[in-house]
mmCIF file of C-alpha atoms in Angstrom:
data_model
loop_
_atom_site.group_PDB
_atom_site.id
_atom_site.type_symbol
_atom_site.label_atom_id
_atom_site.label_comp_id
_atom_site.label_asym_id
_atom_site.label_seq_id
_atom_site.Cartn_x
_atom_site.Cartn_y
_atom_site.Cartn_z
ATOM 1 C CA GLU A 259 31.324 94.562 40.943
ATOM 2 C CA LYS A 260 34.352 92.090 40.601
ATOM 3 C CA LYS A 261 35.422 90.431 37.752
ATOM 4 C CA GLU A 262 35.875 87.206 37.909
ATOM 5 C CA LYS A 263 40.266 87.007 37.100
ATOM 6 C CA PRO A 264 40.427 84.226 34.193
ATOM 7 C CA LYS A 265 41.560 80.390 35.257
ATOM 8 C CA GLU A 266 45.598 80.349 34.947
ATOM 9 C CA LYS A 267 46.087 77.542 31.932
ATOM 10 C CA THR A 268 48.488 74.564 33.208
ATOM 11 C CA GLU A 269 50.353 74.953 30.718
ATOM 12 C CA ILE A 270 53.824 76.291 30.540
ATOM 13 C CA LEU A 271 55.565 76.798 26.845
ATOM 14 C CA VAL A 272 58.579 75.715 26.711
ATOM 15 C CA ASP A 273 60.026 78.762 24.014
ATOM 16 C CA LEU A 274 61.418 76.631 21.178
ATOM 17 C CA ALA A 275 62.549 78.229 18.106
ATOM 18 C CA ARG A 276 60.297 75.870 16.047
ATOM 19 C CA PRO A 277 57.969 72.842 16.588
ATOM 20 C CA ILE A 278 60.452 69.070 17.148
ATOM 21 C CA ASP A 279 59.375 65.759 16.521
ATOM 22 C CA ILE A 280 60.156 63.980 19.605
ATOM 23 C CA LEU A 281 60.287 60.066 20.226
ATOM 24 C CA ILE A 282 60.335 58.568 23.596
ATOM 25 C CA ALA A 283 62.178 55.374 24.155
ATOM 26 C CA GLU A 284 60.920 53.826 27.768
ATOM 27 C CA ASP A 285 59.531 50.491 28.153
ATOM 28 C CA ASN A 286 58.230 51.183 31.167
ATOM 29 C CA PRO A 287 54.169 52.209 31.253
ATOM 30 C CA ILE A 288 54.280 54.114 34.161
ATOM 31 C CA ASN A 289 56.467 56.112 32.508
ATOM 32 C CA GLN A 290 55.790 56.692 29.571
ATOM 33 C CA LYS A 291 52.319 58.214 31.048
ATOM 34 C CA VAL A 292 54.797 60.402 33.358
ATOM 35 C CA ILE A 293 56.808 61.339 30.129
ATOM 36 C CA LYS A 294 53.677 61.761 28.320
ATOM 37 C CA LYS A 295 52.074 64.333 30.801
ATOM 38 C CA ILE A 296 55.248 66.196 31.138
ATOM 39 C CA MET A 297 55.141 66.796 27.863
ATOM 40 C CA ALA A 298 51.121 67.962 27.737
ATOM 41 C CA LYS A 299 51.948 70.109 30.611
ATOM 42 C CA LEU A 300 54.802 71.602 28.510
ATOM 43 C CA GLY A 301 53.035 72.045 25.410
ATOM 44 C CA LEU A 302 54.387 69.564 23.279
ATOM 45 C CA GLN A 303 53.394 66.217 21.641
ATOM 46 C CA ALA A 304 55.556 62.669 22.168
ATOM 47 C CA GLU A 305 55.677 59.109 20.329
ATOM 48 C CA ILE A 306 56.501 56.458 22.277
ATOM 49 C CA ALA A 307 59.200 53.499 21.373
ATOM 50 C CA GLY A 308 59.083 50.581 23.684
ATOM 51 C CA ASN A 309 63.116 50.124 23.318
ATOM 52 C CA GLY A 310 65.988 50.830 21.184
ATOM 53 C CA LEU A 311 64.898 49.030 18.347
ATOM 54 C CA GLU A 312 61.751 50.150 18.147
ATOM 55 C CA VAL A 313 63.897 53.601 18.356
ATOM 56 C CA LEU A 314 65.788 52.113 15.030
ATOM 57 C CA ASP A 315 62.161 51.170 13.015
ATOM 58 C CA ALA A 316 61.305 54.531 14.247
ATOM 59 C CA LEU A 317 63.739 56.476 12.583
ATOM 60 C CA GLU A 318 63.221 54.645 9.610
ATOM 61 C CA LYS A 319 60.007 55.928 8.847
ATOM 62 C CA LYS A 320 60.329 59.369 9.967
ATOM 63 C CA SER A 321 62.804 61.900 11.468
ATOM 64 C CA TYR A 322 63.161 62.632 15.256
ATOM 65 C CA ASP A 323 64.016 66.458 15.898
ATOM 66 C CA LEU A 324 65.082 64.621 19.846
ATOM 67 C CA ILE A 325 65.007 61.225 21.024
ATOM 68 C CA LEU A 326 64.238 60.697 24.853
ATOM 69 C CA MET A 327 66.045 57.600 25.566
ATOM 70 C CA ASP A 328 65.957 54.947 28.765
ATOM 71 C CA MET A 329 68.997 53.558 29.186
ATOM 72 C CA GLN A 330 67.942 50.074 30.879
ATOM 73 C CA MET A 331 65.489 48.450 28.080
ATOM 74 C CA PRO A 332 64.089 44.987 26.909
ATOM 75 C CA GLU A 333 66.033 43.807 23.946
ATOM 76 C CA MET A 334 68.501 46.597 23.203
ATOM 77 C CA ASP A 335 69.682 49.674 26.243
ATOM 78 C CA GLY A 336 69.587 52.821 25.618
ATOM 79 C CA LEU A 337 73.554 53.208 24.346
ATOM 80 C CA GLN A 338 72.892 50.301 22.348
ATOM 81 C CA ALA A 339 70.323 52.924 20.567
ATOM 82 C CA THR A 340 72.172 54.937 20.391
ATOM 83 C CA ARG A 341 75.518 53.971 19.253
ATOM 84 C CA GLU A 342 73.086 52.657 16.160
ATOM 85 C CA VAL A 343 71.491 55.644 15.651
ATOM 86 C CA ARG A 344 74.725 57.396 15.684
ATOM 87 C CA LYS A 345 76.031 54.738 12.753
ATOM 88 C CA LEU A 346 72.414 56.173 10.607
ATOM 89 C CA ASP A 347 74.062 57.295 7.383
ATOM 90 C CA SER A 348 71.821 61.167 5.516
ATOM 91 C CA SER A 349 70.075 58.069 3.388
ATOM 92 C CA THR A 350 68.608 56.935 6.342
ATOM 93 C CA LEU A 351 68.063 59.396 8.806
ATOM 94 C CA ALA A 352 67.741 63.486 7.011
ATOM 95 C CA LYS A 353 69.430 64.678 10.076
ATOM 96 C CA GLN A 354 70.887 63.593 13.735
ATOM 97 C CA PRO A 355 68.688 63.573 16.477
ATOM 98 C CA ILE A 356 69.117 65.308 19.306
ATOM 99 C CA ILE A 357 69.438 62.547 21.763
ATOM 100 C CA ILE A 358 68.811 63.143 25.816
ATOM 101 C CA ALA A 359 69.964 60.280 28.503
ATOM 102 C CA LEU A 360 66.737 58.520 31.123
ATOM 103 C CA THR A 361 68.241 57.212 33.524
ATOM 104 C CA ALA A 362 67.763 56.163 37.414
ATOM 105 C CA ASN A 363 71.467 56.054 38.504
ATOM 106 C CA ALA A 364 72.975 60.217 37.622
ATOM 107 C CA MET A 365 76.634 58.778 38.754
ATOM 108 C CA GLU A 366 78.985 59.995 36.723
ATOM 109 C CA SER A 367 80.564 57.125 35.358
ATOM 110 C CA GLU A 368 76.897 56.192 33.789
ATOM 111 C CA LYS A 369 77.270 60.158 32.323
ATOM 112 C CA ARG A 370 80.570 59.428 30.557
ATOM 113 C CA ASP A 371 79.087 55.806 29.411
ATOM 114 C CA CYS A 372 75.783 58.318 27.897
ATOM 115 C CA PHE A 373 78.758 61.000 26.123
ATOM 116 C CA LYS A 374 81.173 57.757 24.931
ATOM 117 C CA ALA A 375 78.045 56.103 23.019
ATOM 118 C CA GLY A 376 77.083 59.254 21.952
ATOM 119 C CA MET A 377 74.650 61.034 23.634
ATOM 120 C CA ASP A 378 74.296 64.730 23.786
ATOM 121 C CA ASP A 379 72.933 65.416 27.224
ATOM 122 C CA PHE A 380 71.546 63.385 30.468
ATOM 123 C CA LEU A 381 68.854 63.864 32.630
ATOM 124 C CA ALA A 382 68.013 61.291 36.199
ATOM 125 C CA LYS A 383 64.980 59.956 36.471
ATOM 126 C CA PRO A 384 62.352 60.970 37.714
ATOM 127 C CA VAL A 385 62.090 63.481 35.873
ATOM 128 C CA ARG A 386 60.701 66.778 36.578
ATOM 129 C CA TRP A 387 59.344 69.434 34.353
ATOM 130 C CA GLU A 388 61.331 72.093 35.627
ATOM 131 C CA LEU A 389 64.277 69.866 34.132
ATOM 132 C CA LEU A 390 63.327 68.764 31.402
ATOM 133 C CA ALA A 391 61.392 72.536 30.325
ATOM 134 C CA GLN A 392 65.393 74.150 30.446
ATOM 135 C CA THR A 393 67.515 71.378 28.958
ATOM 136 C CA LEU A 394 64.653 71.669 25.861
ATOM 137 C CA GLU A 395 65.241 74.672 25.301
ATOM 138 C CA LYS A 396 69.671 74.304 25.887
ATOM 139 C CA TRP A 397 68.701 72.637 22.441
ATOM 140 C CA PHE A 398 65.296 73.387 20.462
ATOM 141 C CA GLY A 399 65.366 77.326 21.810
ATOM 142 C CA LYS A 400 65.719 80.293 20.069
ATOM 143 C CA GLU A 401 69.446 80.966 21.101
ATOM 144 C CA ALA A 402 70.497 77.253 20.436
ATOM 145 C CA GLU A 403 68.994 77.536 17.119
ATOM 146 C CA LEU A 404 70.901 80.761 16.034
ATOM 147 C CA MET A 405 74.312 79.166 17.581
ATOM 148 C CA ARG A 406 73.484 75.963 15.260
ATOM 149 C CA VAL A 407 72.968 77.999 12.309
ATOM 150 C CA GLN A 408 76.192 80.078 12.792
ATOM 151 C CA GLN A 409 78.313 77.441 12.416
ATOM 152 C CA GLN A 410 76.952 75.445 9.795
ATOM 153 C CA PRO A 411 79.429 77.012 6.436
#
């Protein structure tokens, strides 16, 4: 008699050094759902901010390890929000988050603007889960964590 193979789970776990707190800054409800679904597929949870002002509000209540920042949002766009986050000092923020731009325009000039504003990395939209997983491991994987620990004085 044949033994049935256990069904494979669709969850692809990202190999992170520790659990991370994630904030998604995205104004489009469909994009919010898509990114949250991708996060769930990677075994992660995230909170949502609808624009840059909501990002700043969220950071007053909680420290995030990572912000996925949409570039074009109403009230305050991703570049301005990033500049504001980078101005926050340790009395407001326990630690500066890694900020990754989410943008439909993956042009060099836009990438330059992202880095100039203080963003750490860049992902083109639509976000592909494989690329997001690679990016998360790049910043929060065990090797990245080791590098950070070794760099501390």
